PDB file of N, CA, C and O in Angstrom:
ATOM      1  N   MET W   1       0.808  -1.183   0.000  1.00 61.00           N
ATOM      2  CA  MET W   1       0.000   0.000   0.000  1.00 61.00           C
ATOM      3  C   MET W   1       0.862   1.262   0.000  1.00 61.00           C
ATOM      4  O   MET W   1       0.517   2.232  -0.639  1.00 61.00           O
ATOM      5  N   ALA W   2       1.969   1.252   0.721  1.00 67.00           N
ATOM      6  CA  ALA W   2       2.835   2.430   0.773  1.00 67.00           C
ATOM      7  C   ALA W   2       3.359   2.779  -0.611  1.00 67.00           C
ATOM      8  O   ALA W   2       3.471   3.953  -0.958  1.00 67.00           O
ATOM      9  N   TRP W   3       3.665   1.756  -1.418  1.00 71.00           N
ATOM     10  CA  TRP W   3       4.147   2.005  -2.779  1.00 71.00           C
ATOM     11  C   TRP W   3       3.033   2.635  -3.608  1.00 71.00           C
ATOM     12  O   TRP W   3       3.236   3.628  -4.284  1.00 71.00           O
ATOM     13  N   ALA W   4       1.842   2.067  -3.547  1.00 73.00           N
ATOM     14  CA  ALA W   4       0.710   2.558  -4.344  1.00 73.00           C
ATOM     15  C   ALA W   4       0.307   3.967  -3.938  1.00 73.00           C
ATOM     16  O   ALA W   4      -0.124   4.758  -4.774  1.00 73.00           O
ATOM     17  N   ASP W   5       0.455   4.293  -2.666  1.00 75.00           N
ATOM     18  CA  ASP W   5       0.101   5.624  -2.179  1.00 75.00           C
ATOM     19  C   ASP W   5       1.152   6.676  -2.510  1.00 75.00           C
ATOM     20  O   ASP W   5       0.907   7.861  -2.361  1.00 75.00           O
ATOM     21  N   GLY W   6       2.343   6.239  -2.911  1.00 75.00           N
ATOM     22  CA  GLY W   6       3.416   7.179  -3.219  1.00 75.00           C
ATOM     23  C   GLY W   6       4.027   7.804  -1.981  1.00 75.00           C
ATOM     24  O   GLY W   6       4.646   8.857  -2.048  1.00 75.00           O
ATOM     25  N   ASP W   7       3.888   7.148  -0.846  1.00 79.00           N
ATOM     26  CA  ASP W   7       4.411   7.667   0.422  1.00 79.00           C
ATOM     27  C   ASP W   7       5.798   7.081   0.655  1.00 79.00           C
ATOM     28  O   ASP W   7       5.943   5.946   1.118  1.00 79.00           O
ATOM     29  N   ALA W   8       6.828   7.855   0.328  1.00 75.00           N
ATOM     30  CA  ALA W   8       8.209   7.370   0.424  1.00 75.00           C
ATOM     31  C   ALA W   8       8.583   6.997   1.848  1.00 75.00           C
ATOM     32  O   ALA W   8       9.264   5.991   2.077  1.00 75.00           O
ATOM     33  N   GLY W   9       8.143   7.780   2.813  1.00 77.00           N
ATOM     34  CA  GLY W   9       8.452   7.484   4.208  1.00 77.00           C
ATOM     35  C   GLY W   9       7.839   6.175   4.659  1.00 77.00           C
ATOM     36  O   GLY W   9       8.486   5.370   5.336  1.00 77.00           O
ATOM     37  N   ALA W  10       6.586   5.943   4.285  1.00 80.00           N
ATOM     38  CA  ALA W  10       5.912   4.696   4.650  1.00 80.00           C
ATOM     39  C   ALA W  10       6.559   3.510   3.946  1.00 80.00           C
ATOM     40  O   ALA W  10       6.703   2.430   4.536  1.00 80.00           O
ATOM     41  N   PHE W  11       6.975   3.705   2.701  1.00 78.00           N
ATOM     42  CA  PHE W  11       7.630   2.628   1.965  1.00 78.00           C
ATOM     43  C   PHE W  11       8.968   2.283   2.607  1.00 78.00           C
ATOM     44  O   PHE W  11       9.295   1.105   2.790  1.00 78.00           O
ATOM     45  N   ALA W  12       9.743   3.304   2.972  1.00 76.00           N
ATOM     46  CA  ALA W  12      11.023   3.071   3.638  1.00 76.00           C
ATOM     47  C   ALA W  12      10.809   2.347   4.964  1.00 76.00           C
ATOM     48  O   ALA W  12      11.558   1.433   5.314  1.00 76.00           O
ATOM     49  N   HIS W  13       9.772   2.737   5.686  1.00 78.00           N
ATOM     50  CA  HIS W  13       9.469   2.067   6.960  1.00 78.00           C
ATOM     51  C   HIS W  13       9.111   0.602   6.713  1.00 78.00           C
ATOM     52  O   HIS W  13       9.563  -0.283   7.438  1.00 78.00           O
ATOM     53  N   ALA W  14       8.297   0.337   5.701  1.00 80.00           N
ATOM     54  CA  ALA W  14       7.924  -1.038   5.372  1.00 80.00           C
ATOM     55  C   ALA W  14       9.166  -1.869   5.030  1.00 80.00           C
ATOM     56  O   ALA W  14       9.294  -3.012   5.482  1.00 80.00           O
ATOM     57  N   LEU W  15      10.084  -1.290   4.273  1.00 77.00           N
ATOM     58  CA  LEU W  15      11.336  -1.998   3.956  1.00 77.00           C
ATOM     59  C   LEU W  15      12.128  -2.289   5.221  1.00 77.00           C
ATOM     60  O   LEU W  15      12.717  -3.361   5.370  1.00 77.00           O
ATOM     61  N   SER W  16      12.148  -1.329   6.149  1.00 77.00           N
ATOM     62  CA  SER W  16      12.914  -1.542   7.381  1.00 77.00           C
ATOM     63  C   SER W  16      12.289  -2.645   8.232  1.00 77.00           C
ATOM     64  O   SER W  16      13.000  -3.431   8.846  1.00 77.00           O
ATOM     65  N   VAL W  17      10.962  -2.728   8.258  1.00 81.00           N
ATOM     66  CA  VAL W  17      10.280  -3.791   9.007  1.00 81.00           C
ATOM     67  C   VAL W  17      10.621  -5.152   8.401  1.00 81.00           C
ATOM     68  O   VAL W  17      10.934  -6.109   9.120  1.00 81.00           O
ATOM     69  N   ILE W  18      10.587  -5.243   7.071  1.00 79.00           N
ATOM     70  CA  ILE W  18      10.946  -6.487   6.385  1.00 79.00           C
ATOM     71  C   ILE W  18      12.389  -6.852   6.696  1.00 79.00           C
ATOM     72  O   ILE W  18      12.700  -8.002   7.013  1.00 79.00           O
ATOM     73  N   ALA W  19      13.266  -5.867   6.627  1.00 77.00           N
ATOM     74  CA  ALA W  19      14.686  -6.123   6.877  1.00 77.00           C
ATOM     75  C   ALA W  19      14.913  -6.629   8.296  1.00 77.00           C
ATOM     76  O   ALA W  19      15.652  -7.599   8.504  1.00 77.00           O
ATOM     77  N   ARG W  20      14.285  -5.992   9.271  1.00 80.00           N
ATOM     78  CA  ARG W  20      14.440  -6.442  10.662  1.00 80.00           C
ATOM     79  C   ARG W  20      13.905  -7.859  10.842  1.00 80.00           C
ATOM     80  O   ARG W  20      14.499  -8.668  11.555  1.00 80.00           O
ATOM     81  N   ALA W  21      12.785  -8.151  10.220  1.00 84.00           N
ATOM     82  CA  ALA W  21      12.205  -9.489  10.325  1.00 84.00           C
ATOM     83  C   ALA W  21      13.131 -10.543   9.742  1.00 84.00           C
ATOM     84  O   ALA W  21      13.124 -11.698  10.173  1.00 84.00           O
ATOM     85  N   GLN W  22      13.944 -10.146   8.767  1.00 80.00           N
ATOM     86  CA  GLN W  22      14.895 -11.061   8.127  1.00 80.00           C
ATOM     87  C   GLN W  22      16.251 -11.047   8.825  1.00 80.00           C
ATOM     88  O   GLN W  22      17.181 -11.705   8.383  1.00 80.00           O
ATOM     89  N   GLY W  23      16.375 -10.262   9.907  1.00 81.00           N
ATOM     90  CA  GLY W  23      17.635 -10.188  10.642  1.00 81.00           C
ATOM     91  C   GLY W  23      18.677  -9.316   9.977  1.00 81.00           C
ATOM     92  O   GLY W  23      19.863  -9.445  10.258  1.00 81.00           O
ATOM     93  N   ALA W  24      18.268  -8.425   9.098  1.00 78.00           N
ATOM     94  CA  ALA W  24      19.203  -7.554   8.373  1.00 78.00           C
ATOM     95  C   ALA W  24      19.104  -6.134   8.919  1.00 78.00           C
ATOM     96  O   ALA W  24      18.621  -5.221   8.268  1.00 78.00           O
ATOM     97  N   ASP W  25      19.569  -5.962  10.164  1.00 76.00           N
ATOM     98  CA  ASP W  25      19.455  -4.657  10.813  1.00 76.00           C
ATOM     99  C   ASP W  25      20.209  -3.558  10.079  1.00 76.00           C
ATOM    100  O   ASP W  25      19.791  -2.407  10.086  1.00 76.00           O
ATOM    101  N   ASP W  26      21.325  -3.894   9.414  1.00 75.00           N
ATOM    102  CA  ASP W  26      22.077  -2.877   8.678  1.00 75.00           C
ATOM    103  C   ASP W  26      21.255  -2.312   7.525  1.00 75.00           C
ATOM    104  O   ASP W  26      21.250  -1.108   7.275  1.00 75.00           O
ATOM    105  N   ILE W  27      20.518  -3.168   6.839  1.00 70.00           N
ATOM    106  CA  ILE W  27      19.657  -2.704   5.750  1.00 70.00           C
ATOM    107  C   ILE W  27      18.479  -1.929   6.318  1.00 70.00           C
ATOM    108  O   ILE W  27      18.063  -0.911   5.760  1.00 70.00           O
ATOM    109  N   ALA W  28      17.963  -2.361   7.461  1.00 67.00           N
ATOM    110  CA  ALA W  28      16.858  -1.651   8.102  1.00 67.00           C
ATOM    111  C   ALA W  28      17.276  -0.233   8.465  1.00 67.00           C
ATOM    112  O   ALA W  28      16.534   0.730   8.225  1.00 67.00           O
ATOM    113  N   LYS W  29      18.464  -0.083   9.004  1.00 70.00           N
ATOM    114  CA  LYS W  29      18.958   1.255   9.366  1.00 70.00           C
ATOM    115  C   LYS W  29      19.117   2.121   8.129  1.00 70.00           C
ATOM    116  O   LYS W  29      18.806   3.302   8.141  1.00 70.00           O
ATOM    117  N   GLU W  30      19.601   1.543   7.060  1.00 67.00           N
ATOM    118  CA  GLU W  30      19.775   2.287   5.815  1.00 67.00           C
ATOM    119  C   GLU W  30      18.428   2.756   5.267  1.00 67.00           C
ATOM    120  O   GLU W  30      18.287   3.878   4.790  1.00 67.00           O
ATOM    121  N   ALA W  31      17.427   1.886   5.357  1.00 64.00           N
ATOM    122  CA  ALA W  31      16.108   2.236   4.844  1.00 64.00           C
ATOM    123  C   ALA W  31      15.504   3.406   5.597  1.00 64.00           C
ATOM    124  O   ALA W  31      14.738   4.184   5.039  1.00 64.00           O
ATOM    125  N   LEU W  32      15.871   3.543   6.870  1.00 64.00           N
ATOM    126  CA  LEU W  32      15.317   4.634   7.674  1.00 64.00           C
ATOM    127  C   LEU W  32      16.228   5.846   7.766  1.00 64.00           C
ATOM    128  O   LEU W  32      15.839   6.861   8.312  1.00 64.00           O
ATOM    129  N   SER W  33      17.446   5.759   7.240  1.00 65.00           N
ATOM    130  CA  SER W  33      18.327   6.917   7.287  1.00 65.00           C
ATOM    131  C   SER W  33      17.768   8.016   6.396  1.00 65.00           C
ATOM    132  O   SER W  33      17.153   7.756   5.367  1.00 65.00           O
ATOM    133  N   GLY W  34      17.924   9.241   6.798  1.00 56.00           N
ATOM    134  CA  GLY W  34      17.391  10.347   6.010  1.00 56.00           C
ATOM    135  C   GLY W  34      15.886  10.447   6.096  1.00 56.00           C
ATOM    136  O   GLY W  34      15.250  11.035   5.244  1.00 56.00           O
ATOM    137  N   LYS W  35      15.300   9.856   7.135  1.00 53.00           N
ATOM    138  CA  LYS W  35      13.858   9.922   7.368  1.00 53.00           C
ATOM    139  C   LYS W  35      13.043   9.409   6.191  1.00 53.00           C
ATOM    140  O   LYS W  35      12.022   9.969   5.828  1.00 53.00           O
ATOM    141  N   GLY W  36      13.528   8.356   5.557  1.00 51.00           N
ATOM    142  CA  GLY W  36      12.752   7.724   4.501  1.00 51.00           C
ATOM    143  C   GLY W  36      13.011   8.253   3.106  1.00 51.00           C
ATOM    144  O   GLY W  36      12.376   7.826   2.166  1.00 51.00           O
ATOM    145  N   ASP W  37      13.944   9.173   2.960  1.00 61.00           N
ATOM    146  CA  ASP W  37      14.250   9.699   1.637  1.00 61.00           C
ATOM    147  C   ASP W  37      15.330   8.856   0.980  1.00 61.00           C
ATOM    148  O   ASP W  37      16.492   9.222   0.926  1.00 61.00           O
ATOM    149  N   LEU W  38      14.925   7.703   0.464  1.00 67.00           N
ATOM    150  CA  LEU W  38      15.858   6.824  -0.222  1.00 67.00           C
ATOM    151  C   LEU W  38      16.101   7.350  -1.622  1.00 67.00           C
ATOM    152  O   LEU W  38      15.166   7.792  -2.284  1.00 67.00           O
ATOM    153  N   ASP W  39      17.360   7.297  -2.060  1.00 73.00           N
ATOM    154  CA  ASP W  39      17.569   7.623  -3.462  1.00 73.00           C
ATOM    155  C   ASP W  39      17.371   6.333  -4.254  1.00 73.00           C
ATOM    156  O   ASP W  39      17.244   5.243  -3.701  1.00 73.00           O
ATOM    157  N   LEU W  40      17.278   6.458  -5.543  1.00 77.00           N
ATOM    158  CA  LEU W  40      16.953   5.320  -6.392  1.00 77.00           C
ATOM    159  C   LEU W  40      17.993   4.211  -6.281  1.00 77.00           C
ATOM    160  O   LEU W  40      17.641   3.024  -6.249  1.00 77.00           O
ATOM    161  N   THR W  41      19.256   4.570  -6.171  1.00 80.00           N
ATOM    162  CA  THR W  41      20.318   3.577  -6.038  1.00 80.00           C
ATOM    163  C   THR W  41      20.138   2.768  -4.765  1.00 80.00           C
ATOM    164  O   THR W  41      20.249   1.539  -4.775  1.00 80.00           O
ATOM    165  N   ASP W  42      19.865   3.455  -3.643  1.00 75.00           N
ATOM    166  CA  ASP W  42      19.636   2.748  -2.380  1.00 75.00           C
ATOM    167  C   ASP W  42      18.422   1.834  -2.474  1.00 75.00           C
ATOM    168  O   ASP W  42      18.449   0.698  -2.013  1.00 75.00           O
ATOM    169  N   LEU W  43      17.360   2.346  -3.072  1.00 77.00           N
ATOM    170  CA  LEU W  43      16.142   1.561  -3.209  1.00 77.00           C
ATOM    171  C   LEU W  43      16.405   0.282  -4.003  1.00 77.00           C
ATOM    172  O   LEU W  43      16.023  -0.811  -3.585  1.00 77.00           O
ATOM    173  N   PHE W  44      17.083   0.399  -5.141  1.00 80.00           N
ATOM    174  CA  PHE W  44      17.385  -0.774  -5.958  1.00 80.00           C
ATOM    175  C   PHE W  44      18.266  -1.767  -5.202  1.00 80.00           C
ATOM    176  O   PHE W  44      18.068  -2.977  -5.274  1.00 80.00           O
ATOM    177  N   ARG W  45      19.239  -1.269  -4.469  1.00 78.00           N
ATOM    178  CA  ARG W  45      20.151  -2.142  -3.729  1.00 78.00           C
ATOM    179  C   ARG W  45      19.419  -2.900  -2.629  1.00 78.00           C
ATOM    180  O   ARG W  45      19.604  -4.103  -2.446  1.00 78.00           O
ATOM    181  N   ILE W  46      18.557  -2.204  -1.886  1.00 78.00           N
ATOM    182  CA  ILE W  46      17.799  -2.848  -0.814  1.00 78.00           C
ATOM    183  C   ILE W  46      16.836  -3.875  -1.390  1.00 78.00           C
ATOM    184  O   ILE W  46      16.735  -4.999  -0.898  1.00 78.00           O
ATOM    185  N   MET W  47      16.137  -3.501  -2.452  1.00 79.00           N
ATOM    186  CA  MET W  47      15.191  -4.431  -3.055  1.00 79.00           C
ATOM    187  C   MET W  47      15.922  -5.648  -3.619  1.00 79.00           C
ATOM    188  O   MET W  47      15.443  -6.775  -3.495  1.00 79.00           O
ATOM    189  N   SER W  48      17.068  -5.444  -4.198  1.00 82.00           N
ATOM    190  CA  SER W  48      17.859  -6.545  -4.742  1.00 82.00           C
ATOM    191  C   SER W  48      18.304  -7.490  -3.627  1.00 82.00           C
ATOM    192  O   SER W  48      18.293  -8.713  -3.800  1.00 82.00           O
ATOM    193  N   ALA W  49      18.667  -6.936  -2.476  1.00 80.00           N
ATOM    194  CA  ALA W  49      19.118  -7.754  -1.354  1.00 80.00           C
ATOM    195  C   ALA W  49      18.028  -8.708  -0.876  1.00 80.00           C
ATOM    196  O   ALA W  49      18.328  -9.795  -0.378  1.00 80.00           O
ATOM    197  N   PHE W  50      16.778  -8.329  -1.064  1.00 79.00           N
ATOM    198  CA  PHE W  50      15.667  -9.173  -0.644  1.00 79.00           C
ATOM    199  C   PHE W  50      14.997  -9.891  -1.804  1.00 79.00           C
ATOM    200  O   PHE W  50      13.973 -10.552  -1.626  1.00 79.00           O
ATOM    201  N   GLY W  51      15.554  -9.767  -2.990  1.00 82.00           N
ATOM    202  CA  GLY W  51      14.982 -10.446  -4.143  1.00 82.00           C
ATOM    203  C   GLY W  51      13.636  -9.883  -4.565  1.00 82.00           C
ATOM    204  O   GLY W  51      12.817 -10.589  -5.131  1.00 82.00           O
ATOM    205  N   ILE W  52      13.421  -8.602  -4.287  1.00 80.00           N
ATOM    206  CA  ILE W  52      12.163  -7.954  -4.653  1.00 80.00           C
ATOM    207  C   ILE W  52      12.283  -7.427  -6.067  1.00 80.00           C
ATOM    208  O   ILE W  52      13.235  -6.728  -6.399  1.00 80.00           O
ATOM    209  N   LYS W  53      11.306  -7.761  -6.905  1.00 82.00           N
ATOM    210  CA  LYS W  53      11.267  -7.251  -8.270  1.00 82.00           C
ATOM    211  C   LYS W  53       9.998  -6.449  -8.448  1.00 82.00           C
ATOM    212  O   LYS W  53       8.950  -6.789  -7.906  1.00 82.00           O
ATOM    213  N   VAL W  54      10.088  -5.405  -9.225  1.00 79.00           N
ATOM    214  CA  VAL W  54       8.959  -4.529  -9.461  1.00 79.00           C
ATOM    215  C   VAL W  54       8.691  -4.479 -10.956  1.00 79.00           C
ATOM    216  O   VAL W  54       9.619  -4.416 -11.755  1.00 79.00           O
ATOM    217  N   THR W  55       7.439  -4.526 -11.309  1.00 82.00           N
ATOM    218  CA  THR W  55       7.051  -4.327 -12.701  1.00 82.00           C
ATOM    219  C   THR W  55       6.176  -3.091 -12.787  1.00 82.00           C
ATOM    220  O   THR W  55       5.453  -2.768 -11.840  1.00 82.00           O
ATOM    221  N   PHE W  56       6.254  -2.422 -13.890  1.00 79.00           N
ATOM    222  CA  PHE W  56       5.486  -1.201 -14.099  1.00 79.00           C
ATOM    223  C   PHE W  56       4.503  -1.387 -15.232  1.00 79.00           C
ATOM    224  O   PHE W  56       4.788  -2.122 -16.178  1.00 79.00           O
ATOM    225  N   HIS W  57       3.386  -0.732 -15.138  1.00 80.00           N
ATOM    226  CA  HIS W  57       2.406  -0.750 -16.204  1.00 80.00           C
ATOM    227  C   HIS W  57       1.687   0.595 -16.191  1.00 80.00           C
ATOM    228  O   HIS W  57       1.713   1.329 -15.209  1.00 80.00           O
ATOM    229  N   ALA W  58       1.051   0.917 -17.295  1.00 86.00           N
ATOM    230  CA  ALA W  58       0.343   2.193 -17.408  1.00 86.00           C
ATOM    231  C   ALA W  58      -0.851   2.204 -16.441  1.00 86.00           C
ATOM    232  O   ALA W  58      -1.517   1.191 -16.261  1.00 86.00           O
ATOM    233  N   ALA W  59      -1.065   3.354 -15.840  1.00 77.00           N
ATOM    234  CA  ALA W  59      -2.223   3.509 -14.954  1.00 77.00           C
ATOM    235  C   ALA W  59      -3.496   3.494 -15.757  1.00 77.00           C
ATOM    236  O   ALA W  59      -3.516   3.869 -16.925  1.00 77.00           O
ATOM    237  N   ASP W  60      -4.548   3.023 -15.157  1.00 74.00           N
ATOM    238  CA  ASP W  60      -5.853   2.984 -15.840  1.00 74.00           C
ATOM    239  C   ASP W  60      -6.422   4.364 -16.008  1.00 74.00           C
ATOM    240  O   ASP W  60      -6.290   5.249 -15.298  1.00 74.00           O
TER     241      ASP W  60
END
């Protein structure tokens, strides 16, 4: 939902919760550094670390 809402802070928080649940506290801290303002490189790196893939499609 955080992704669909476009809420970067909520998305970063969701990533940090996933990271902590997986025992990856270093990634969790990174996701929350800068109060949720992840740059694209950080986002791709974190998502890659968890095997998360994203697909895009045109909005209805």
